[in-house]
Amino acid sequence: MSLPRLRLEDCILKDGRWLIDEKQAHHLIRVRRCYTGSAVEGLLSGERLQLRLLCEDGLVFAEELSRTKDEGPSIMLHLILALLKNDQFDESLRFAAETGVYAIHLLSCERSVPKYSGARLQDKMSRWTKILDESTKQAGSASPPKIYAPTGLAELDLTLIPECRFAALLSPDAEPLSGIELKETAAFAIGPEGDWSPSETKLLSEKGFRPVSLGKRILRASTAVAVACGWFSLN
Ligand code: SAM
């Protein structure tokens, strides 16, 4: 069985030991039944830490025993993801985090049903960041994907996106995913429930995204995310 895992970003390193934040401390003690001396694993920006717990005066600390670099997947994948309705979108974020996606660039597409701005967008961004943190913790991955706030496809910052670019398209001209040539970094775009609009399909091609097919069936957008991210993570 795997060790209980902690994300250390919210913990405080003091005098050579980590003070575990209240929420994770509660989970370790009450749910995972850990105690002084229990071995746990810490995850922190690309590193895994082997830790031993110390419970003192109602607080939970962790002593660092060793650290190792987390290799991560061999392909650094940037997922360009259209905003989807809540349940499909949350699922898509979990798939992306569990399969080790490097960055997620959100797109507010013409046919995206949800439209967020202002305080509501900020709330959503912090909720999505939490989902990514939780999913990487459960998957034992050292770093969560970076997430970029939604833009229109026309405003997508191409300086942040690798040059090897693909877009999942329901088109007879799309090449099968299994046939594409792989580079160390790649970008993969997935459209909204209502699909890409004709002007977005044109824009994708102008921005250097090659059309790729995920098979003969029309997949839900979140299934398309699972198939594409899973495929890149296994290569
Ligand atoms: N509403 C559209 C329809 O019924 O034809 C389907 C859109 S699909 C649910 C959402 C997105 O998933 C598409 O924009 C595309 O990016 C991706 N997708 C789903 N199935 C795919 C496939 N077989 N090949 C390539 N992309 C696919």
PDB file of C-alpha atoms and ligand atoms in Angstrom:
ATOM      1  CA  MET A   1       0.000   0.000   0.000  1.00  0.00           C
ATOM      2  CA  SER A   2       1.292   3.497  -0.809  1.00  0.00           C
ATOM      3  CA  LEU A   3       2.309   5.871   1.976  1.00  0.00           C
ATOM      4  CA  PRO A   4      -0.011   8.730   2.992  1.00  0.00           C
ATOM      5  CA  ARG A   5       0.946  11.779   0.917  1.00  0.00           C
ATOM      6  CA  LEU A   6       1.166  15.464   1.752  1.00  0.00           C
ATOM      7  CA  ARG A   7       1.448  18.539  -0.443  1.00  0.00           C
ATOM      8  CA  LEU A   8       4.033  20.692   1.288  1.00  0.00           C
ATOM      9  CA  GLU A   9       3.227  24.033  -0.368  1.00  0.00           C
ATOM     10  CA  ASP A  10       0.823  24.917   2.474  1.00  0.00           C
ATOM     11  CA  CYS A  11       3.146  23.660   5.254  1.00  0.00           C
ATOM     12  CA  ILE A  12       5.770  25.773   7.021  1.00  0.00           C
ATOM     13  CA  LEU A  13       9.426  24.707   7.180  1.00  0.00           C
ATOM     14  CA  LYS A  14      10.853  25.813  10.524  1.00  0.00           C
ATOM     15  CA  ASP A  15      14.019  24.706  12.328  1.00  0.00           C
ATOM     16  CA  GLY A  16      14.506  21.842   9.886  1.00  0.00           C
ATOM     17  CA  ARG A  17      11.033  20.350  10.219  1.00  0.00           C
ATOM     18  CA  TRP A  18       7.705  20.878   8.484  1.00  0.00           C
ATOM     19  CA  LEU A  19       4.680  22.143  10.406  1.00  0.00           C
ATOM     20  CA  ILE A  20       1.741  20.449   8.658  1.00  0.00           C
ATOM     21  CA  ASP A  21      -1.290  22.648   7.903  1.00  0.00           C
ATOM     22  CA  GLU A  22      -4.464  21.964   9.882  1.00  0.00           C
ATOM     23  CA  LYS A  23      -6.471  20.335   7.070  1.00  0.00           C
ATOM     24  CA  GLN A  24      -3.793  17.843   6.053  1.00  0.00           C
ATOM     25  CA  ALA A  25      -2.860  17.180   9.708  1.00  0.00           C
ATOM     26  CA  HIS A  26      -6.520  16.357  10.453  1.00  0.00           C
ATOM     27  CA  HIS A  27      -6.651  13.981   7.459  1.00  0.00           C
ATOM     28  CA  LEU A  28      -3.413  12.221   8.478  1.00  0.00           C
ATOM     29  CA  ILE A  29      -4.395  11.709  12.105  1.00  0.00           C
ATOM     30  CA  ARG A  30      -8.179  11.187  11.922  1.00  0.00           C
ATOM     31  CA  VAL A  31      -8.576   9.498   8.540  1.00  0.00           C
ATOM     32  CA  ARG A  32      -5.240   7.766   7.853  1.00  0.00           C
ATOM     33  CA  ARG A  33      -4.692   7.005  11.550  1.00  0.00           C
ATOM     34  CA  CYS A  34      -1.054   8.177  11.479  1.00  0.00           C
ATOM     35  CA  TYR A  35       0.901   8.810  14.692  1.00  0.00           C
ATOM     36  CA  THR A  36       4.378   9.853  15.865  1.00  0.00           C
ATOM     37  CA  GLY A  37       6.882   7.818  13.879  1.00  0.00           C
ATOM     38  CA  SER A  38       4.566   7.150  10.891  1.00  0.00           C
ATOM     39  CA  ALA A  39       6.285   7.348   7.519  1.00  0.00           C
ATOM     40  CA  VAL A  40       4.643   9.702   5.005  1.00  0.00           C
ATOM     41  CA  GLU A  41       5.589  11.102   1.604  1.00  0.00           C
ATOM     42  CA  GLY A  42       5.827  14.849   0.912  1.00  0.00           C
ATOM     43  CA  LEU A  43       5.377  16.322  -2.581  1.00  0.00           C
ATOM     44  CA  LEU A  44       6.958  19.671  -3.385  1.00  0.00           C
ATOM     45  CA  SER A  45       7.711  21.334  -6.765  1.00  0.00           C
ATOM     46  CA  GLY A  46       9.180  18.404  -8.639  1.00  0.00           C
ATOM     47  CA  GLU A  47      10.550  16.585  -5.570  1.00  0.00           C
ATOM     48  CA  ARG A  48       9.416  13.732  -3.330  1.00  0.00           C
ATOM     49  CA  LEU A  49      10.386  13.870   0.355  1.00  0.00           C
ATOM     50  CA  GLN A  50      10.475  10.894   2.690  1.00  0.00           C
ATOM     51  CA  LEU A  51       9.149  12.160   6.046  1.00  0.00           C
ATOM     52  CA  ARG A  52       8.552  10.917   9.588  1.00  0.00           C
ATOM     53  CA  LEU A  53       5.671  12.383  11.611  1.00  0.00           C
ATOM     54  CA  LEU A  54       5.903  13.915  15.070  1.00  0.00           C
ATOM     55  CA  CYS A  55       2.729  14.826  16.979  1.00  0.00           C
ATOM     56  CA  GLU A  56       3.359  17.457  19.701  1.00  0.00           C
ATOM     57  CA  ASP A  57       0.980  19.715  21.688  1.00  0.00           C
ATOM     58  CA  GLY A  58      -1.882  19.226  19.206  1.00  0.00           C
ATOM     59  CA  LEU A  59       0.361  20.074  16.239  1.00  0.00           C
ATOM     60  CA  VAL A  60       1.697  17.727  13.598  1.00  0.00           C
ATOM     61  CA  PHE A  61       5.273  18.076  12.349  1.00  0.00           C
ATOM     62  CA  ALA A  62       7.265  16.086   9.807  1.00  0.00           C
ATOM     63  CA  GLU A  63      11.006  15.453   9.828  1.00  0.00           C
ATOM     64  CA  GLU A  64      12.704  15.144   6.459  1.00  0.00           C
ATOM     65  CA  LEU A  65      14.652  11.904   5.965  1.00  0.00           C
ATOM     66  CA  SER A  66      15.568  12.204   2.276  1.00  0.00           C
ATOM     67  CA  ARG A  67      14.466  13.733  -1.024  1.00  0.00           C
ATOM     68  CA  THR A  68      14.445  12.563  -4.626  1.00  0.00           C
ATOM     69  CA  LYS A  69      13.676  14.323  -7.910  1.00  0.00           C
ATOM     70  CA  ASP A  70      10.419  13.311  -9.585  1.00  0.00           C
ATOM     71  CA  GLU A  71      11.152  12.367 -13.208  1.00  0.00           C
ATOM     72  CA  GLY A  72       7.651  13.168 -14.538  1.00  0.00           C
ATOM     73  CA  PRO A  73       6.335  12.035 -17.929  1.00  0.00           C
ATOM     74  CA  SER A  74       8.732  11.952 -20.902  1.00  0.00           C
ATOM     75  CA  ILE A  75       6.552  14.366 -22.928  1.00  0.00           C
ATOM     76  CA  MET A  76       5.869  17.812 -21.494  1.00  0.00           C
ATOM     77  CA  LEU A  77       2.241  18.235 -22.553  1.00  0.00           C
ATOM     78  CA  HIS A  78       0.393  21.555 -22.712  1.00  0.00           C
ATOM     79  CA  LEU A  79      -3.345  20.901 -22.762  1.00  0.00           C
ATOM     80  CA  ILE A  80      -5.392  23.640 -24.432  1.00  0.00           C
ATOM     81  CA  LEU A  81      -8.839  23.023 -23.001  1.00  0.00           C
ATOM     82  CA  ALA A  82     -12.151  24.666 -23.834  1.00  0.00           C
ATOM     83  CA  LEU A  83     -14.319  25.591 -20.856  1.00  0.00           C
ATOM     84  CA  LEU A  84     -16.891  22.843 -20.284  1.00  0.00           C
ATOM     85  CA  LYS A  85     -19.877  22.470 -17.980  1.00  0.00           C
ATOM     86  CA  ASN A  86     -18.916  21.856 -14.335  1.00  0.00           C
ATOM     87  CA  ASP A  87     -18.936  18.058 -14.007  1.00  0.00           C
ATOM     88  CA  GLN A  88     -17.150  17.395 -17.310  1.00  0.00           C
ATOM     89  CA  PHE A  89     -14.686  20.172 -16.644  1.00  0.00           C
ATOM     90  CA  ASP A  90     -13.750  18.944 -13.139  1.00  0.00           C
ATOM     91  CA  GLU A  91     -13.311  15.422 -14.519  1.00  0.00           C
ATOM     92  CA  SER A  92     -11.093  16.742 -17.298  1.00  0.00           C
ATOM     93  CA  LEU A  93      -8.875  18.568 -14.794  1.00  0.00           C
ATOM     94  CA  ARG A  94      -8.521  15.382 -12.744  1.00  0.00           C
ATOM     95  CA  PHE A  95      -7.579  13.328 -15.799  1.00  0.00           C
ATOM     96  CA  ALA A  96      -5.023  15.926 -16.829  1.00  0.00           C
ATOM     97  CA  ALA A  97      -3.427  16.120 -13.379  1.00  0.00           C
ATOM     98  CA  GLU A  98      -3.331  12.357 -12.857  1.00  0.00           C
ATOM     99  CA  THR A  99      -1.662  11.745 -16.214  1.00  0.00           C
ATOM    100  CA  GLY A 100       1.004  14.367 -15.514  1.00  0.00           C
ATOM    101  CA  VAL A 101       0.038  17.212 -17.892  1.00  0.00           C
ATOM    102  CA  TYR A 102       2.535  20.062 -17.536  1.00  0.00           C
ATOM    103  CA  ALA A 103       0.251  23.057 -18.175  1.00  0.00           C
ATOM    104  CA  ILE A 104      -3.422  23.733 -18.884  1.00  0.00           C
ATOM    105  CA  HIS A 105      -4.381  26.765 -20.990  1.00  0.00           C
ATOM    106  CA  LEU A 106      -8.100  27.457 -20.746  1.00  0.00           C
ATOM    107  CA  LEU A 107     -10.093  28.610 -23.733  1.00  0.00           C
ATOM    108  CA  SER A 108     -13.354  30.466 -23.683  1.00  0.00           C
ATOM    109  CA  CYS A 109     -14.728  29.182 -26.974  1.00  0.00           C
ATOM    110  CA  GLU A 110     -17.632  30.536 -28.988  1.00  0.00           C
ATOM    111  CA  ARG A 111     -19.630  27.415 -28.105  1.00  0.00           C
ATOM    112  CA  SER A 112     -18.438  27.045 -24.495  1.00  0.00           C
ATOM    113  CA  VAL A 113     -21.577  27.160 -22.351  1.00  0.00           C
ATOM    114  CA  PRO A 114     -19.929  28.562 -19.163  1.00  0.00           C
ATOM    115  CA  LYS A 115     -18.676  32.146 -19.355  1.00  0.00           C
ATOM    116  CA  TYR A 116     -16.815  33.460 -16.311  1.00  0.00           C
ATOM    117  CA  SER A 117     -15.333  36.832 -15.427  1.00  0.00           C
ATOM    118  CA  GLY A 118     -14.415  38.980 -12.391  1.00  0.00           C
ATOM    119  CA  ALA A 119     -14.868  37.517  -8.900  1.00  0.00           C
ATOM    120  CA  ARG A 120     -16.677  34.441 -10.232  1.00  0.00           C
ATOM    121  CA  LEU A 121     -13.696  33.611 -12.421  1.00  0.00           C
ATOM    122  CA  GLN A 122     -11.338  34.063  -9.454  1.00  0.00           C
ATOM    123  CA  ASP A 123     -13.471  31.690  -7.368  1.00  0.00           C
ATOM    124  CA  LYS A 124     -13.426  29.155 -10.181  1.00  0.00           C
ATOM    125  CA  MET A 125      -9.650  29.472 -10.649  1.00  0.00           C
ATOM    126  CA  SER A 126      -9.021  28.752  -6.960  1.00  0.00           C
ATOM    127  CA  ARG A 127     -11.446  25.803  -7.046  1.00  0.00           C
ATOM    128  CA  TRP A 128      -9.723  24.397 -10.159  1.00  0.00           C
ATOM    129  CA  THR A 129      -6.285  24.878  -8.578  1.00  0.00           C
ATOM    130  CA  LYS A 130      -7.493  22.882  -5.543  1.00  0.00           C
ATOM    131  CA  ILE A 131      -8.768  20.073  -7.793  1.00  0.00           C
ATOM    132  CA  LEU A 132      -5.376  19.917  -9.528  1.00  0.00           C
ATOM    133  CA  ASP A 133      -3.518  19.886  -6.185  1.00  0.00           C
ATOM    134  CA  GLU A 134      -5.733  17.113  -4.807  1.00  0.00           C
ATOM    135  CA  SER A 135      -5.438  15.019  -7.966  1.00  0.00           C
ATOM    136  CA  THR A 136      -1.660  15.261  -8.152  1.00  0.00           C
ATOM    137  CA  LYS A 137      -1.495  14.357  -4.466  1.00  0.00           C
ATOM    138  CA  GLN A 138      -3.667  11.293  -5.019  1.00  0.00           C
ATOM    139  CA  ALA A 139      -1.634  10.289  -8.079  1.00  0.00           C
ATOM    140  CA  GLY A 140       1.662  10.807  -6.227  1.00  0.00           C
ATOM    141  CA  SER A 141       2.906  13.349  -8.750  1.00  0.00           C
ATOM    142  CA  ALA A 142       5.309  15.940  -7.376  1.00  0.00           C
ATOM    143  CA  SER A 143       3.996  19.021  -9.230  1.00  0.00           C
ATOM    144  CA  PRO A 144       0.466  20.012 -10.224  1.00  0.00           C
ATOM    145  CA  PRO A 145      -0.075  21.373 -13.768  1.00  0.00           C
ATOM    146  CA  LYS A 146       0.179  25.146 -14.160  1.00  0.00           C
ATOM    147  CA  ILE A 147      -3.213  26.576 -15.034  1.00  0.00           C
ATOM    148  CA  TYR A 148      -3.750  29.686 -17.161  1.00  0.00           C
ATOM    149  CA  ALA A 149      -6.983  31.730 -17.001  1.00  0.00           C
ATOM    150  CA  PRO A 150      -9.377  31.468 -19.968  1.00  0.00           C
ATOM    151  CA  THR A 151      -8.832  33.546 -23.109  1.00  0.00           C
ATOM    152  CA  GLY A 152     -10.429  33.453 -26.530  1.00  0.00           C
ATOM    153  CA  LEU A 153      -8.561  31.371 -29.108  1.00  0.00           C
ATOM    154  CA  ALA A 154      -7.563  34.562 -30.956  1.00  0.00           C
ATOM    155  CA  GLU A 155      -5.868  35.889 -27.768  1.00  0.00           C
ATOM    156  CA  LEU A 156      -4.082  32.637 -26.857  1.00  0.00           C
ATOM    157  CA  ASP A 157      -0.474  33.548 -25.998  1.00  0.00           C
ATOM    158  CA  LEU A 158       1.524  31.448 -28.453  1.00  0.00           C
ATOM    159  CA  THR A 159       4.814  32.348 -26.747  1.00  0.00           C
ATOM    160  CA  LEU A 160       3.711  30.020 -23.905  1.00  0.00           C
ATOM    161  CA  ILE A 161       2.741  27.162 -26.226  1.00  0.00           C
ATOM    162  CA  PRO A 162       5.230  24.687 -27.770  1.00  0.00           C
ATOM    163  CA  GLU A 163       5.598  24.728 -31.551  1.00  0.00           C
ATOM    164  CA  CYS A 164       4.531  21.108 -31.925  1.00  0.00           C
ATOM    165  CA  ARG A 165       0.733  21.712 -31.858  1.00  0.00           C
ATOM    166  CA  PHE A 166      -2.253  19.429 -32.389  1.00  0.00           C
ATOM    167  CA  ALA A 167      -6.018  19.945 -32.146  1.00  0.00           C
ATOM    168  CA  ALA A 168      -8.623  17.206 -31.685  1.00  0.00           C
ATOM    169  CA  LEU A 169     -10.950  17.665 -34.627  1.00  0.00           C
ATOM    170  CA  LEU A 170     -13.933  15.698 -35.873  1.00  0.00           C
ATOM    171  CA  SER A 171     -12.833  15.910 -39.493  1.00  0.00           C
ATOM    172  CA  PRO A 172     -12.156  13.301 -42.172  1.00  0.00           C
ATOM    173  CA  ASP A 173      -8.804  15.021 -42.822  1.00  0.00           C
ATOM    174  CA  ALA A 174      -7.581  14.599 -39.223  1.00  0.00           C
ATOM    175  CA  GLU A 175      -4.596  12.246 -38.816  1.00  0.00           C
ATOM    176  CA  PRO A 176      -4.919   9.499 -36.189  1.00  0.00           C
ATOM    177  CA  LEU A 177      -3.370  10.338 -32.815  1.00  0.00           C
ATOM    178  CA  SER A 178      -1.390   7.096 -32.908  1.00  0.00           C
ATOM    179  CA  GLY A 179       0.360   8.218 -36.134  1.00  0.00           C
ATOM    180  CA  ILE A 180       1.675  11.618 -35.046  1.00  0.00           C
ATOM    181  CA  GLU A 181       5.365  12.275 -34.601  1.00  0.00           C
ATOM    182  CA  LEU A 182       6.254  12.960 -30.975  1.00  0.00           C
ATOM    183  CA  LYS A 183       8.526  15.691 -29.626  1.00  0.00           C
ATOM    184  CA  GLU A 184       9.654  16.336 -26.058  1.00  0.00           C
ATOM    185  CA  THR A 185       7.059  19.086 -25.684  1.00  0.00           C
ATOM    186  CA  ALA A 186       3.688  19.283 -27.414  1.00  0.00           C
ATOM    187  CA  ALA A 187       0.389  21.134 -27.229  1.00  0.00           C
ATOM    188  CA  PHE A 188      -2.965  19.412 -27.628  1.00  0.00           C
ATOM    189  CA  ALA A 189      -6.253  21.325 -27.955  1.00  0.00           C
ATOM    190  CA  ILE A 190      -9.704  19.934 -27.148  1.00  0.00           C
ATOM    191  CA  GLY A 191     -12.918  21.740 -28.025  1.00  0.00           C
ATOM    192  CA  PRO A 192     -16.131  22.363 -26.043  1.00  0.00           C
ATOM    193  CA  GLU A 193     -19.290  20.213 -25.856  1.00  0.00           C
ATOM    194  CA  GLY A 194     -20.699  22.125 -28.826  1.00  0.00           C
ATOM    195  CA  ASP A 195     -17.447  21.588 -30.802  1.00  0.00           C
ATOM    196  CA  TRP A 196     -15.140  24.182 -32.376  1.00  0.00           C
ATOM    197  CA  SER A 197     -16.929  26.832 -34.465  1.00  0.00           C
ATOM    198  CA  PRO A 198     -15.906  27.127 -38.154  1.00  0.00           C
ATOM    199  CA  SER A 199     -13.918  30.310 -37.409  1.00  0.00           C
ATOM    200  CA  GLU A 200     -12.075  28.603 -34.520  1.00  0.00           C
ATOM    201  CA  THR A 201     -11.235  25.610 -36.748  1.00  0.00           C
ATOM    202  CA  LYS A 202      -9.720  28.059 -39.267  1.00  0.00           C
ATOM    203  CA  LEU A 203      -7.855  29.924 -36.512  1.00  0.00           C
ATOM    204  CA  LEU A 204      -6.421  26.680 -35.113  1.00  0.00           C
ATOM    205  CA  SER A 205      -4.933  25.881 -38.496  1.00  0.00           C
ATOM    206  CA  GLU A 206      -3.533  29.450 -38.852  1.00  0.00           C
ATOM    207  CA  LYS A 207      -1.916  29.061 -35.419  1.00  0.00           C
ATOM    208  CA  GLY A 208      -0.162  25.870 -36.473  1.00  0.00           C
ATOM    209  CA  PHE A 209      -2.407  23.252 -34.811  1.00  0.00           C
ATOM    210  CA  ARG A 210      -2.531  20.066 -36.904  1.00  0.00           C
ATOM    211  CA  PRO A 211      -5.911  18.267 -36.923  1.00  0.00           C
ATOM    212  CA  VAL A 212      -5.834  14.966 -35.059  1.00  0.00           C
ATOM    213  CA  SER A 213      -8.494  12.259 -34.753  1.00  0.00           C
ATOM    214  CA  LEU A 214      -9.183  10.306 -31.568  1.00  0.00           C
ATOM    215  CA  GLY A 215     -11.004   7.553 -33.449  1.00  0.00           C
ATOM    216  CA  LYS A 216     -14.261   7.098 -35.323  1.00  0.00           C
ATOM    217  CA  ARG A 217     -16.550   7.740 -32.381  1.00  0.00           C
ATOM    218  CA  ILE A 218     -17.638  11.149 -31.129  1.00  0.00           C
ATOM    219  CA  LEU A 219     -16.310  11.332 -27.584  1.00  0.00           C
ATOM    220  CA  ARG A 220     -17.536  13.562 -24.776  1.00  0.00           C
ATOM    221  CA  ALA A 221     -14.999  16.343 -24.339  1.00  0.00           C
ATOM    222  CA  SER A 222     -13.856  14.911 -20.976  1.00  0.00           C
ATOM    223  CA  THR A 223     -13.378  11.462 -22.550  1.00  0.00           C
ATOM    224  CA  ALA A 224     -11.345  13.128 -25.309  1.00  0.00           C
ATOM    225  CA  VAL A 225      -9.144  14.668 -22.573  1.00  0.00           C
ATOM    226  CA  ALA A 226      -8.663  11.249 -20.922  1.00  0.00           C
ATOM    227  CA  VAL A 227      -7.804   9.547 -24.222  1.00  0.00           C
ATOM    228  CA  ALA A 228      -5.368  12.232 -25.392  1.00  0.00           C
ATOM    229  CA  CYS A 229      -3.626  12.834 -22.040  1.00  0.00           C
ATOM    230  CA  GLY A 230      -3.468   9.093 -21.339  1.00  0.00           C
ATOM    231  CA  TRP A 231      -1.915   8.454 -24.728  1.00  0.00           C
ATOM    232  CA  PHE A 232       0.782  11.137 -24.275  1.00  0.00           C
ATOM    233  CA  SER A 233       1.553   9.938 -20.750  1.00  0.00           C
ATOM    234  CA  LEU A 234       2.186   6.393 -21.999  1.00  0.00           C
ATOM    235  CA  ASN A 235       4.561   7.435 -24.786  1.00  0.00           C
TER     236      ASN A 235
HETATM  237  N1  SAM B   1     -21.140  18.301 -30.339  1.00  0.00           N
HETATM  238  C1  SAM B   1     -20.249  17.677 -31.288  1.00  0.00           C
HETATM  239  C2  SAM B   1     -21.000  16.683 -32.157  1.00  0.00           C
HETATM  240  O1  SAM B   1     -21.965  16.114 -31.666  1.00  0.00           O
HETATM  241  O2  SAM B   1     -20.549  16.442 -33.274  1.00  0.00           O
HETATM  242  C3  SAM B   1     -19.162  16.912 -30.530  1.00  0.00           C
HETATM  243  C4  SAM B   1     -18.144  17.752 -29.836  1.00  0.00           C
HETATM  244  S1  SAM B   1     -17.101  16.748 -28.830  1.00  0.00           S
HETATM  245  C5  SAM B   1     -18.220  16.339 -27.579  1.00  0.00           C
HETATM  246  C6  SAM B   1     -16.050  17.912 -28.015  1.00  0.00           C
HETATM  247  C7  SAM B   1     -14.628  17.933 -28.486  1.00  0.00           C
HETATM  248  O3  SAM B   1     -14.028  16.652 -28.247  1.00  0.00           O
HETATM  249  C8  SAM B   1     -14.414  18.194 -29.972  1.00  0.00           C
HETATM  250  O4  SAM B   1     -14.375  19.588 -30.242  1.00  0.00           O
HETATM  251  C9  SAM B   1     -13.038  17.563 -30.197  1.00  0.00           C
HETATM  252  O5  SAM B   1     -12.011  18.455 -29.814  1.00  0.00           O
HETATM  253  C10 SAM B   1     -13.033  16.384 -29.239  1.00  0.00           C
HETATM  254  N2  SAM B   1     -13.391  15.088 -29.854  1.00  0.00           N
HETATM  255  C11 SAM B   1     -14.372  14.243 -29.477  1.00  0.00           C
HETATM  256  N3  SAM B   1     -14.326  13.109 -30.192  1.00  0.00           N
HETATM  257  C12 SAM B   1     -13.282  13.239 -31.037  1.00  0.00           C
HETATM  258  C13 SAM B   1     -12.727  12.375 -32.042  1.00  0.00           C
HETATM  259  N4  SAM B   1     -13.212  11.182 -32.300  1.00  0.00           N
HETATM  260  N5  SAM B   1     -11.637  12.821 -32.707  1.00  0.00           N
HETATM  261  C14 SAM B   1     -11.117  14.041 -32.457  1.00  0.00           C
HETATM  262  N6  SAM B   1     -11.621  14.896 -31.526  1.00  0.00           N
HETATM  263  C15 SAM B   1     -12.683  14.499 -30.826  1.00  0.00           C
END
